[in-house]
mmCIF file of C-alpha atoms and ligand atoms in Angstrom:
data_model
loop_
_atom_site.group_PDB
_atom_site.id
_atom_site.type_symbol
_atom_site.label_atom_id
_atom_site.label_comp_id
_atom_site.label_asym_id
_atom_site.label_seq_id
_atom_site.Cartn_x
_atom_site.Cartn_y
_atom_site.Cartn_z
ATOM 1 C CA MET A 1 0.000 0.000 0.000
ATOM 2 C CA THR A 2 2.805 2.434 0.870
ATOM 3 C CA SER A 3 4.560 1.802 -2.419
ATOM 4 C CA HIS A 4 1.497 3.182 -4.168
ATOM 5 C CA SER A 5 1.356 6.319 -2.015
ATOM 6 C CA SER A 6 4.959 7.234 -2.626
ATOM 7 C CA GLU A 7 4.382 7.222 -6.378
ATOM 8 C CA ARG A 8 1.749 9.913 -6.144
ATOM 9 C CA LYS A 9 2.882 13.461 -6.643
ATOM 10 C CA SER A 10 1.245 16.607 -5.473
ATOM 11 C CA GLY A 11 0.004 18.942 -8.184
ATOM 12 C CA HIS A 12 -0.945 16.300 -10.721
ATOM 13 C CA PHE A 13 -3.944 16.786 -12.952
ATOM 14 C CA VAL A 14 -7.059 14.854 -11.960
ATOM 15 C CA LEU A 15 -10.488 14.248 -13.432
ATOM 16 C CA PRO A 16 -13.800 13.973 -11.574
ATOM 17 C CA GLY A 17 -14.067 10.558 -9.992
ATOM 18 C CA GLU A 18 -10.341 9.956 -10.030
ATOM 19 C CA ARG A 19 -9.022 8.016 -7.055
ATOM 20 C CA LEU A 20 -6.839 10.098 -4.744
ATOM 21 C CA GLY A 21 -6.256 7.750 -1.849
ATOM 22 C CA VAL A 22 -8.032 6.030 0.996
ATOM 23 C CA ILE A 23 -9.402 7.474 4.228
ATOM 24 C CA GLU A 24 -6.878 5.475 6.255
ATOM 25 C CA GLU A 25 -4.062 7.588 4.807
ATOM 26 C CA PHE A 26 -5.647 10.972 4.083
ATOM 27 C CA ILE A 27 -8.313 13.317 5.369
ATOM 28 C CA PRO A 28 -10.549 14.309 2.453
ATOM 29 C CA ASP A 29 -10.698 18.076 1.991
ATOM 30 C CA THR A 30 -12.021 20.623 -0.550
ATOM 31 C CA GLY A 31 -12.921 19.280 -3.979
ATOM 32 C CA THR A 32 -13.099 15.628 -2.943
ATOM 33 C CA TYR A 33 -15.703 13.046 -2.016
ATOM 34 C CA VAL A 34 -15.527 9.666 -0.329
ATOM 35 C CA SER A 35 -17.092 6.487 -1.615
ATOM 36 C CA GLU A 36 -16.587 3.182 0.196
ATOM 37 C CA GLY A 37 -13.527 4.499 1.994
ATOM 38 C CA VAL A 38 -11.856 5.736 -1.183
ATOM 39 C CA ILE A 39 -11.262 9.447 -1.729
ATOM 40 C CA HIS A 40 -12.078 10.723 -5.215
ATOM 41 C CA SER A 41 -11.822 14.071 -6.924
ATOM 42 C CA LYS A 42 -15.111 15.926 -7.337
ATOM 43 C CA VAL A 43 -13.732 18.335 -9.897
ATOM 44 C CA ILE A 44 -11.209 18.775 -12.672
ATOM 45 C CA GLY A 45 -8.102 20.269 -11.182
ATOM 46 C CA ARG A 46 -4.800 19.781 -9.480
ATOM 47 C CA ALA A 47 -4.587 17.438 -6.533
ATOM 48 C CA LEU A 48 -2.823 18.759 -3.482
ATOM 49 C CA LEU A 49 -1.423 16.182 -1.087
ATOM 50 C CA ASP A 50 -0.549 17.761 2.222
ATOM 51 C CA LEU A 51 1.639 15.029 3.632
ATOM 52 C CA LEU A 52 2.333 16.913 6.850
ATOM 53 C CA ASN A 53 -1.339 17.214 7.818
ATOM 54 C CA LYS A 54 -2.364 14.151 5.814
ATOM 55 C CA ARG A 55 -4.955 16.079 3.851
ATOM 56 C CA VAL A 56 -5.896 15.728 0.210
ATOM 57 C CA SER A 57 -7.721 18.415 -1.728
ATOM 58 C CA VAL A 58 -8.283 19.346 -5.351
ATOM 59 C CA TYR A 59 -7.999 22.879 -6.672
ATOM 60 C CA PRO A 60 -10.409 23.306 -9.563
ATOM 61 C CA LEU A 61 -8.937 24.438 -12.846
ATOM 62 C CA VAL A 62 -12.174 25.984 -13.940
ATOM 63 C CA HIS A 63 -14.667 28.130 -12.132
ATOM 64 C CA GLY A 64 -18.083 29.284 -13.122
ATOM 65 C CA ALA A 65 -21.357 27.659 -13.859
ATOM 66 C CA THR A 66 -20.941 26.078 -17.256
ATOM 67 C CA VAL A 67 -23.471 23.286 -17.566
ATOM 68 C CA PRO A 68 -24.322 21.043 -20.511
ATOM 69 C CA LYS A 69 -27.328 22.103 -22.567
ATOM 70 C CA VAL A 70 -29.497 20.305 -25.102
ATOM 71 C CA GLY A 71 -27.455 20.372 -28.306
ATOM 72 C CA SER A 72 -24.068 20.568 -26.551
ATOM 73 C CA THR A 73 -21.319 18.215 -27.654
ATOM 74 C CA VAL A 74 -19.793 16.790 -24.512
ATOM 75 C CA ILE A 75 -16.884 14.587 -23.504
ATOM 76 C CA GLY A 76 -17.296 12.106 -20.707
ATOM 77 C CA GLN A 77 -15.788 9.065 -19.100
ATOM 78 C CA VAL A 78 -17.932 5.932 -19.031
ATOM 79 C CA SER A 79 -18.570 4.911 -15.429
ATOM 80 C CA ASN A 80 -21.044 2.071 -15.846
ATOM 81 C CA VAL A 81 -22.395 -0.101 -18.656
ATOM 82 C CA GLN A 82 -25.587 -2.152 -18.577
ATOM 83 C CA ALA A 83 -27.220 -4.123 -21.400
ATOM 84 C CA GLU A 84 -29.243 -1.117 -22.617
ATOM 85 C CA ASN A 85 -27.632 1.919 -21.011
ATOM 86 C CA ALA A 86 -24.251 3.406 -20.360
ATOM 87 C CA VAL A 87 -23.561 6.094 -17.797
ATOM 88 C CA ALA A 88 -20.817 8.659 -18.293
ATOM 89 C CA ARG A 89 -19.359 11.423 -16.172
ATOM 90 C CA ILE A 90 -19.373 14.487 -18.375
ATOM 91 C CA PHE A 91 -16.303 16.656 -17.822
ATOM 92 C CA LYS A 92 -16.107 18.796 -20.931
ATOM 93 C CA ILE A 93 -18.456 20.749 -23.177
ATOM 94 C CA GLY A 94 -16.920 21.384 -26.565
ATOM 95 C CA ASN A 95 -13.419 22.492 -25.602
ATOM 96 C CA LYS A 96 -14.371 23.768 -22.196
ATOM 97 C CA LEU A 97 -13.563 21.829 -19.052
ATOM 98 C CA LEU A 98 -16.350 21.747 -16.494
ATOM 99 C CA SER A 99 -15.961 22.467 -12.824
ATOM 100 C CA GLY A 100 -18.188 19.655 -11.627
ATOM 101 C CA ILE A 101 -19.517 16.228 -12.447
ATOM 102 C CA PHE A 102 -22.513 15.889 -14.710
ATOM 103 C CA THR A 103 -24.164 12.570 -15.333
ATOM 104 C CA GLY A 104 -24.885 11.546 -18.889
ATOM 105 C CA VAL A 105 -26.906 8.506 -19.928
ATOM 106 C CA LEU A 106 -26.611 6.894 -23.320
ATOM 107 C CA HIS A 107 -29.478 4.577 -24.228
ATOM 108 C CA ILE A 108 -28.929 1.799 -26.739
ATOM 109 C CA SER A 109 -31.488 3.310 -29.141
ATOM 110 C CA ASP A 110 -29.426 6.519 -29.338
ATOM 111 C CA VAL A 111 -26.093 4.890 -30.124
ATOM 112 C CA HIS A 112 -26.295 4.420 -33.862
ATOM 113 C CA ILE A 113 -28.667 4.958 -36.782
ATOM 114 C CA ARG A 114 -28.421 1.188 -37.183
ATOM 115 C CA TYR A 115 -29.773 -1.376 -34.726
ATOM 116 C CA VAL A 116 -27.365 -2.113 -31.886
ATOM 117 C CA GLU A 117 -27.676 -5.428 -30.131
ATOM 118 C CA SER A 118 -25.728 -4.890 -26.928
ATOM 119 C CA MET A 119 -24.382 -1.884 -25.086
ATOM 120 C CA PHE A 120 -21.326 -3.963 -24.204
ATOM 121 C CA ASP A 121 -20.268 -3.680 -27.865
ATOM 122 C CA VAL A 122 -20.593 0.121 -27.709
ATOM 123 C CA CYS A 123 -18.412 1.195 -24.810
ATOM 124 C CA LYS A 124 -16.826 -0.049 -21.625
ATOM 125 C CA THR A 125 -16.144 1.440 -18.204
ATOM 126 C CA SER A 126 -13.380 4.109 -18.253
ATOM 127 C CA ASP A 127 -13.640 4.734 -22.020
ATOM 128 C CA ILE A 128 -13.776 8.377 -23.070
ATOM 129 C CA ILE A 129 -16.761 9.216 -25.256
ATOM 130 C CA ARG A 130 -17.926 12.197 -27.251
ATOM 131 C CA ALA A 131 -21.701 12.601 -27.432
ATOM 132 C CA LYS A 132 -24.454 15.077 -28.030
ATOM 133 C CA VAL A 133 -26.943 16.092 -25.332
ATOM 134 C CA ILE A 134 -30.439 15.358 -26.632
ATOM 135 C CA SER A 135 -32.469 16.022 -23.482
ATOM 136 C CA GLU A 136 -32.113 16.834 -19.823
ATOM 137 C CA LYS A 137 -34.218 15.853 -16.859
ATOM 138 C CA ASN A 138 -33.354 16.481 -13.201
ATOM 139 C CA ARG A 139 -29.731 17.226 -14.127
ATOM 140 C CA VAL A 140 -29.365 13.897 -15.938
ATOM 141 C CA TYR A 141 -28.287 14.459 -19.509
ATOM 142 C CA HIS A 142 -29.463 12.072 -22.186
ATOM 143 C CA LEU A 143 -26.827 11.493 -24.795
ATOM 144 C CA SER A 144 -26.670 10.415 -28.414
ATOM 145 C CA THR A 145 -23.746 9.139 -30.464
ATOM 146 C CA LYS A 146 -25.713 8.936 -33.738
ATOM 147 C CA ASP A 147 -23.096 10.637 -35.864
ATOM 148 C CA LYS A 148 -19.732 9.641 -37.331
ATOM 149 C CA SER A 149 -18.017 12.287 -35.220
ATOM 150 C CA LEU A 150 -19.514 10.858 -32.032
ATOM 151 C CA GLY A 151 -18.733 7.749 -30.020
ATOM 152 C CA VAL A 152 -15.737 6.402 -28.177
ATOM 153 C CA VAL A 153 -12.626 8.552 -28.653
ATOM 154 C CA TYR A 154 -10.340 6.640 -26.292
ATOM 155 C CA ALA A 155 -10.930 3.006 -25.329
ATOM 156 C CA PHE A 156 -9.025 0.955 -22.823
ATOM 157 C CA CYS A 157 -8.346 -2.751 -22.933
ATOM 158 C CA SER A 158 -10.716 -4.603 -20.599
ATOM 159 C CA GLN A 159 -7.951 -7.091 -19.884
ATOM 160 C CA CYS A 160 -4.890 -4.915 -19.200
ATOM 161 C CA GLY A 161 -6.096 -1.298 -19.289
ATOM 162 C CA TYR A 162 -3.866 -0.210 -22.166
ATOM 163 C CA THR A 163 -5.211 2.238 -24.788
ATOM 164 C CA LEU A 164 -6.663 0.264 -27.702
ATOM 165 C CA GLU A 165 -5.369 0.984 -31.190
ATOM 166 C CA LEU A 166 -7.666 1.273 -34.183
ATOM 167 C CA LYS A 167 -6.235 -0.230 -37.356
ATOM 168 C CA ARG A 168 -8.281 -1.186 -40.396
ATOM 169 C CA GLN A 169 -11.522 -0.926 -38.391
ATOM 170 C CA VAL A 170 -10.196 -3.316 -35.760
ATOM 171 C CA LEU A 171 -9.644 -2.220 -32.168
ATOM 172 C CA ARG A 172 -6.741 -4.098 -30.736
ATOM 173 C CA CYS A 173 -4.666 -3.888 -27.586
ATOM 174 C CA PRO A 174 -1.004 -3.347 -28.562
ATOM 175 C CA ARG A 175 0.102 -4.825 -25.240
ATOM 176 C CA CYS A 176 -1.896 -8.040 -24.815
ATOM 177 C CA GLY A 177 -3.417 -8.476 -28.279
ATOM 178 C CA LYS A 178 -7.047 -8.522 -27.165
ATOM 179 C CA ILE A 179 -9.532 -7.469 -29.832
ATOM 180 C CA GLU A 180 -12.530 -5.486 -28.653
ATOM 181 C CA LYS A 181 -15.672 -3.840 -29.985
ATOM 182 C CA ARG A 182 -16.736 -0.221 -29.601
ATOM 183 C CA LYS A 183 -18.798 2.396 -31.383
ATOM 184 C CA THR A 184 -15.844 4.625 -32.189
ATOM 185 C CA ALA A 185 -15.859 8.218 -33.342
ATOM 186 C CA LEU A 186 -14.275 9.026 -36.708
ATOM 187 C CA ASP A 187 -11.263 10.624 -35.041
ATOM 188 C CA TYR A 188 -10.696 7.795 -32.555
ATOM 189 C CA GLU A 189 -7.433 8.397 -30.640
ATOM 190 C CA LYS A 190 -6.567 11.304 -32.943
ATOM 191 C CA GLY A 191 -8.388 14.175 -31.331
ATOM 192 C CA PRO A 192 -7.081 16.110 -28.355
ATOM 193 C CA LEU A 193 -8.906 15.467 -25.120
HETATM 194 ZN ZN1 LIG B 1 -4.614 -5.457 -23.282
#
């Protein structure tokens, strides 16, 4: 456990939901939340590890009240996938980083103009997706990836976590060789995050 802690550096860039440590080693402070004993970042920013006082906090990089709107193109990280739905944490609108976490839901009927059989062939947990907001209800944003420019922009191997490479329409892990399926965006792995 200590070997992990010593690798972490103060000031590193973190995304909402990113793991910062556990409550046994740090006291969660500003810009963090705790889930099942694990401290996560609530915002996009720089993590500050105060080793003397054993406190961890995150200083947001962006301030203000930018929220996704219907019609916005957003970037999010997939946090959960079910047979018919995927949930993503939206952290960017267009090129603008957001100061908080927004929940986006992608339903299987909004993935593609074609019929999609299983959400597990569309995206996986921790993938980065680009999507369009099609409706909003109680701060839950419904997403669509029905366009060539939309879909998974970065996918990670479900076996080893490495970034999958797209070659000749095949997504393959350069480390372990696993071949996976996603609904990728046209600029998969090419666009800046
Ligand atoms: Zn792999």
